[in-house]
Short mmCIF file of C-alpha atoms in Angstrom, two decimals:
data_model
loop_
_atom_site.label_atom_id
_atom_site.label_comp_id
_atom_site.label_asym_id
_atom_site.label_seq_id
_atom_site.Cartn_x
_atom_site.Cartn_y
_atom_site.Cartn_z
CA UNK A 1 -14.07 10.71 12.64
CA UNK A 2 -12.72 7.23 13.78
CA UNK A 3 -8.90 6.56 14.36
CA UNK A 4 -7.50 3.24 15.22
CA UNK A 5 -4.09 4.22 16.61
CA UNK A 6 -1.59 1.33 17.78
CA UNK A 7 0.67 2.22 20.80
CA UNK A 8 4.14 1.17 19.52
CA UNK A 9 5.32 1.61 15.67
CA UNK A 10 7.95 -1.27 16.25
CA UNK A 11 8.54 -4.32 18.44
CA UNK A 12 11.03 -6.75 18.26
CA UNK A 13 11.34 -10.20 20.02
CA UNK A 14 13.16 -12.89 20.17
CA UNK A 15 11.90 -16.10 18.83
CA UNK A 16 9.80 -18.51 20.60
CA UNK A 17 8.95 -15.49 22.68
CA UNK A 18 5.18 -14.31 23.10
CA UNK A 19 4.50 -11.43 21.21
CA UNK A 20 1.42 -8.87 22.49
CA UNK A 21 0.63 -5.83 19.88
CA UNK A 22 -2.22 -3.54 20.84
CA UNK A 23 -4.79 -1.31 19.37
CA UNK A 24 -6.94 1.56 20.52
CA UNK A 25 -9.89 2.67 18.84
CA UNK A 26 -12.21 5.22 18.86
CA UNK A 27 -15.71 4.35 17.85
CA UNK A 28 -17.54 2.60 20.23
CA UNK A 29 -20.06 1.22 17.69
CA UNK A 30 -17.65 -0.63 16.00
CA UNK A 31 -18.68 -3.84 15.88
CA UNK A 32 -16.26 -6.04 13.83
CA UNK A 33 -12.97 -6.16 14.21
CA UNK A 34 -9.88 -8.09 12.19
CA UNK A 35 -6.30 -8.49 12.86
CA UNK A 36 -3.70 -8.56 9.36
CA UNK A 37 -0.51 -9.30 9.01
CA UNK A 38 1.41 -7.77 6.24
CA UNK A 39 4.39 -9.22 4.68
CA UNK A 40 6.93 -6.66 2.82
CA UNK A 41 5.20 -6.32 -0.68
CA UNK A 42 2.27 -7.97 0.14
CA UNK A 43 -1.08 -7.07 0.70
CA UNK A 44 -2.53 -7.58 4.09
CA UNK A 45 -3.32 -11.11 4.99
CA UNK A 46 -6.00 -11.82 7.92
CA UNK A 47 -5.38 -13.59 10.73
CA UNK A 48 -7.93 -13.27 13.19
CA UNK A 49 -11.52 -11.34 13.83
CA UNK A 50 -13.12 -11.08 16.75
CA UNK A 51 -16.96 -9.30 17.22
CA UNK A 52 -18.25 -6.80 19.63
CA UNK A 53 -20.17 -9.37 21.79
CA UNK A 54 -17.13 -11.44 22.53
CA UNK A 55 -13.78 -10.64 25.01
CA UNK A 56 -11.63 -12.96 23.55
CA UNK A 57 -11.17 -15.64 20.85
CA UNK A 58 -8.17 -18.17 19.95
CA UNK A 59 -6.81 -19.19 16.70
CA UNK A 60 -3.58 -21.46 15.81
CA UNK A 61 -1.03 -19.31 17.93
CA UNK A 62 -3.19 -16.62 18.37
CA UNK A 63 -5.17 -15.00 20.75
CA UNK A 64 -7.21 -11.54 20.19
CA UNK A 65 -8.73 -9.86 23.15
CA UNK A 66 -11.12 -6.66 23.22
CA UNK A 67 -11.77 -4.40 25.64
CA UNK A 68 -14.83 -2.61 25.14
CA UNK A 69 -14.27 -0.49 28.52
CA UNK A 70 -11.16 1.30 27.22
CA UNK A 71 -11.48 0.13 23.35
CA UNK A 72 -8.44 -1.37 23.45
CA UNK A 73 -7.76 -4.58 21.03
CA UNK A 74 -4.37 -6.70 21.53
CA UNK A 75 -2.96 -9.81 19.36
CA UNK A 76 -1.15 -12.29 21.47
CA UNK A 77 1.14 -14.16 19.04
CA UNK A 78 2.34 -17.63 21.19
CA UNK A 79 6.07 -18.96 20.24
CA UNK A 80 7.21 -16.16 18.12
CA UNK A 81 8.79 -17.50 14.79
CA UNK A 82 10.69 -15.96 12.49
CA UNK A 83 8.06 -16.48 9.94
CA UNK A 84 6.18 -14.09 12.01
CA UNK A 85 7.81 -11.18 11.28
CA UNK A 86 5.87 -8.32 9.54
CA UNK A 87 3.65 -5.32 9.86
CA UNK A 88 0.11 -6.17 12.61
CA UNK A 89 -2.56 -4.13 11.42
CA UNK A 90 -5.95 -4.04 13.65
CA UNK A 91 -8.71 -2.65 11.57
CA UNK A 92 -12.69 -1.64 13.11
CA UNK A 93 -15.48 -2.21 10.71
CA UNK A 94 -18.04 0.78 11.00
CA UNK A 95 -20.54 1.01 8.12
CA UNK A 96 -19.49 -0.03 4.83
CA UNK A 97 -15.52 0.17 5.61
CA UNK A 98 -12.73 -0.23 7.61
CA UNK A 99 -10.03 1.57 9.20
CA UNK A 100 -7.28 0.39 9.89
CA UNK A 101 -4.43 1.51 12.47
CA UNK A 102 -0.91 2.57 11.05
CA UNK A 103 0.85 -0.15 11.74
CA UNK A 104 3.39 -2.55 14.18
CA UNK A 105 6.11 -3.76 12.77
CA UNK A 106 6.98 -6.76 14.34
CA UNK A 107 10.52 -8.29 14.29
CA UNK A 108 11.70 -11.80 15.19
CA UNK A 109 15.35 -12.21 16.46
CA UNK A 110 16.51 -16.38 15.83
CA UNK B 1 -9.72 -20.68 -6.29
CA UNK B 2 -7.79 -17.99 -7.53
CA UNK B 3 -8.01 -15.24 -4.48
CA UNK B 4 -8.32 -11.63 -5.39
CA UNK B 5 -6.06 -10.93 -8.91
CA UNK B 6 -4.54 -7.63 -8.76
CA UNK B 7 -3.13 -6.38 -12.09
CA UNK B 8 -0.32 -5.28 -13.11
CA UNK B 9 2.00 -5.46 -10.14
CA UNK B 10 3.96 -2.63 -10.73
CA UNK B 11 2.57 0.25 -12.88
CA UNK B 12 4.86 3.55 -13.51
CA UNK B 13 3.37 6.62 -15.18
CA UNK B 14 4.52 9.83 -16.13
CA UNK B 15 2.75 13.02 -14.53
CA UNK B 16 -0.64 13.99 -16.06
CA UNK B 17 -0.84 10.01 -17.93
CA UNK B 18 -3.70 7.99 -16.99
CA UNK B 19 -3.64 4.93 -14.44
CA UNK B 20 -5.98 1.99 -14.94
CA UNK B 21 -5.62 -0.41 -12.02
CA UNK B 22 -8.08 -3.58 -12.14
CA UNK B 23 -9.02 -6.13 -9.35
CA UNK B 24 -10.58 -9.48 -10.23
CA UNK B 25 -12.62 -10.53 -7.46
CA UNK B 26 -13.03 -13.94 -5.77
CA UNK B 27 -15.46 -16.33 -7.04
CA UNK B 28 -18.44 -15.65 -5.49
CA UNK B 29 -17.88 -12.02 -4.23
CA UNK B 30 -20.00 -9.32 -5.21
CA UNK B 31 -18.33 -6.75 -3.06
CA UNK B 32 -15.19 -4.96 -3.91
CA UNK B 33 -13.14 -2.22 -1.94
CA UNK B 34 -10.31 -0.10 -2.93
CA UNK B 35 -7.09 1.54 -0.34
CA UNK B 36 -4.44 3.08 -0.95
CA UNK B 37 -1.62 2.51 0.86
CA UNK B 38 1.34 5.69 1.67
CA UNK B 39 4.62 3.71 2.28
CA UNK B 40 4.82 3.43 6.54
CA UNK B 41 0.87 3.99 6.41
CA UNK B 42 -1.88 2.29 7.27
CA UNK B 43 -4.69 1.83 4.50
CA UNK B 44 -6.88 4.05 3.96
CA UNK B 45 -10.30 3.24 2.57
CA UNK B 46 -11.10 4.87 -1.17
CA UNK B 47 -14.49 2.93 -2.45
CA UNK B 48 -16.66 0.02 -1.71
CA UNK B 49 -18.94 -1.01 -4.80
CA UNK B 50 -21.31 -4.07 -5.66
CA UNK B 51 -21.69 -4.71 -9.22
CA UNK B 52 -22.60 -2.16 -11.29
CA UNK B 53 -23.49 0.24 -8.88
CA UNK B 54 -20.54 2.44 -6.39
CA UNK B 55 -22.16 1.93 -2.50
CA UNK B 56 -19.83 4.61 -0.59
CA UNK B 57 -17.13 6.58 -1.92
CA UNK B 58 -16.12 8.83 0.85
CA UNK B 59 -13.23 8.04 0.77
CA UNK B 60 -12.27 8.96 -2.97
CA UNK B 61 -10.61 12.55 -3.96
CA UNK B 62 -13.30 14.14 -5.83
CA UNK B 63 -11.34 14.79 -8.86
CA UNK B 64 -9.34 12.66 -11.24
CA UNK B 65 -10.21 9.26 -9.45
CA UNK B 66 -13.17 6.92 -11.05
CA UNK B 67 -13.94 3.15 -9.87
CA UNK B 68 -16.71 0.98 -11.58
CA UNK B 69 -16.90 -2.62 -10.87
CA UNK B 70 -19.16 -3.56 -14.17
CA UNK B 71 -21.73 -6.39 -14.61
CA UNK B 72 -19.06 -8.35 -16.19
CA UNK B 73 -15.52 -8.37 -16.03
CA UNK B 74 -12.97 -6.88 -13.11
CA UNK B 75 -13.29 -3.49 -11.28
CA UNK B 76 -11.18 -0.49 -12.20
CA UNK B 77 -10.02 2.37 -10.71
CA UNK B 78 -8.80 4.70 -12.74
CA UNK B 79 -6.88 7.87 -11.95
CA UNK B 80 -6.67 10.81 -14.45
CA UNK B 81 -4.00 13.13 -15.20
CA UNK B 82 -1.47 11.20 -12.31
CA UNK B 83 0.52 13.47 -9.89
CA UNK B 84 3.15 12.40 -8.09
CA UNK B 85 1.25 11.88 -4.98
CA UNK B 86 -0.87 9.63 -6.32
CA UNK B 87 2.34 7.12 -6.21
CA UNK B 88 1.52 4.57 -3.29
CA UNK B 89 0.07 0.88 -3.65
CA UNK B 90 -3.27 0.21 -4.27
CA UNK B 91 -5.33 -2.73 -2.80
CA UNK B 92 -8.44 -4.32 -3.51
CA UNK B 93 -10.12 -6.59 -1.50
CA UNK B 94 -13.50 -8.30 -1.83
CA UNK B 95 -15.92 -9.70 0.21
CA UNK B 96 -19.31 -12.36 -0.02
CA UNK B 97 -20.59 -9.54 2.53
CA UNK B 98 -18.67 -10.13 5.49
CA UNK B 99 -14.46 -9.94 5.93
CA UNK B 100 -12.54 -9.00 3.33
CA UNK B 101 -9.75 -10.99 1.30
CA UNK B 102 -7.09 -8.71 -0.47
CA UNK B 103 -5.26 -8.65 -3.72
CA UNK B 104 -1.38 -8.48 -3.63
CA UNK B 105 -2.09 -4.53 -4.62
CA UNK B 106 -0.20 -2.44 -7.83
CA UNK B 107 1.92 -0.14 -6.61
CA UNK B 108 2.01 2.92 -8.74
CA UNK B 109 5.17 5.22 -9.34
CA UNK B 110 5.01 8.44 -10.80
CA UNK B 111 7.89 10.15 -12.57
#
């Protein structure tokens, strides 16, 4: 079955800092893919989607790049703020669903 | 626009009760999708129904767990006869048939 996997469970920065988070995922016919942000008690909140046809895409702050080669996904956050601080999830759309990674859970230092 | 209503919040049942959990939809969405969420986890997908009808439920233990999303009024999930590992939170999101927006979730406690 698919598995989106995220190489590290934690990261902490200090703010202002850029912020990278990665993803790896399995199924190369996943075609969709969506970045959330989860705030403690919250449910996920999206911040940026990118699709299979492009390599990268911008938002306010952030970036989200794909790597089709080595299905790898990454979230560049620009300027870390405290505000910022949560739990990155990268989920793949195959089918009707998606699956989402475990988790980073990203701390800001002031 | 209201977003995707989640209720209740908080829901605590005794082992073997019943759990009713409903999600209210945006305005406009027709597609609804239930996770479950271990604490530390990621989410992990349960259902995905349209109204009236339940489009892929892989993801849903074949016993003691129902969804319906009916013509009118909010889907349910409901969970028979609770265990204790059923505690986690639950999240709904909907969609107009592309991306998903998600509720705020009920987290369930069993004692």
């Amino acid at each position: 079955g698919e598995s989106v996997g995220l190489h590290l469970p934690t990261l902490s920065v200090q703010e202002g800092d850029n912020s990278i988070i990665n993803c790896a995922y399995s199924n190369s016919a996943s075609d969709y893919f969506i970045w959330y942000k989860q705030e403690s008690g919250k449910g996920p909140q999206f911040i940026i989607d990118i699709r299979s046809n492009m390599d990268k895409r911008q938002g306010q702050r952030v970036t989200v790049l794909l790597n089709k080669t080595v299905k790898h996904l990454s979230l560049q956050i620009a300027a870390t703020q405290p505000g910022d601080s949560a739990v990155y999830f990268c989920a793949e759309n195959t089918g009707n669903q998606f699956y989402f990674g475990t988790g980073t859970s990203l701390t800001v230092i002031p | 626009n209201a977003g995707v209503m989640q209720n209740p919040r908080h829901l605590v049942r005794r082992r073997g009760q019943e759990a009713r959990l409903r999600c209210s939809p945006m305005k406009g969405h027709s597609h609804v999708y239930w996770y479950r969420q271990l604490p530390e986890e990621g989410l992990k997908f349960m259902v995905y129904l349209q109204k009236e009808n339940i489009i892929d439920e892989s993801g849903m233990p074949k016993e003691r767990f129902s969804a319906e999303f009916p013509k009118e009024g909010p889907s349910i999930l409901r969970i028979q006869q609770v265990v204790r590992g059923d505690s986690a939170a639950y999240f709904c999101a909907s969609s107009p048939g592309y991306g998903y927006t998600f509720g705020s979730g009920t987290r369930l406690t069993v004692v």
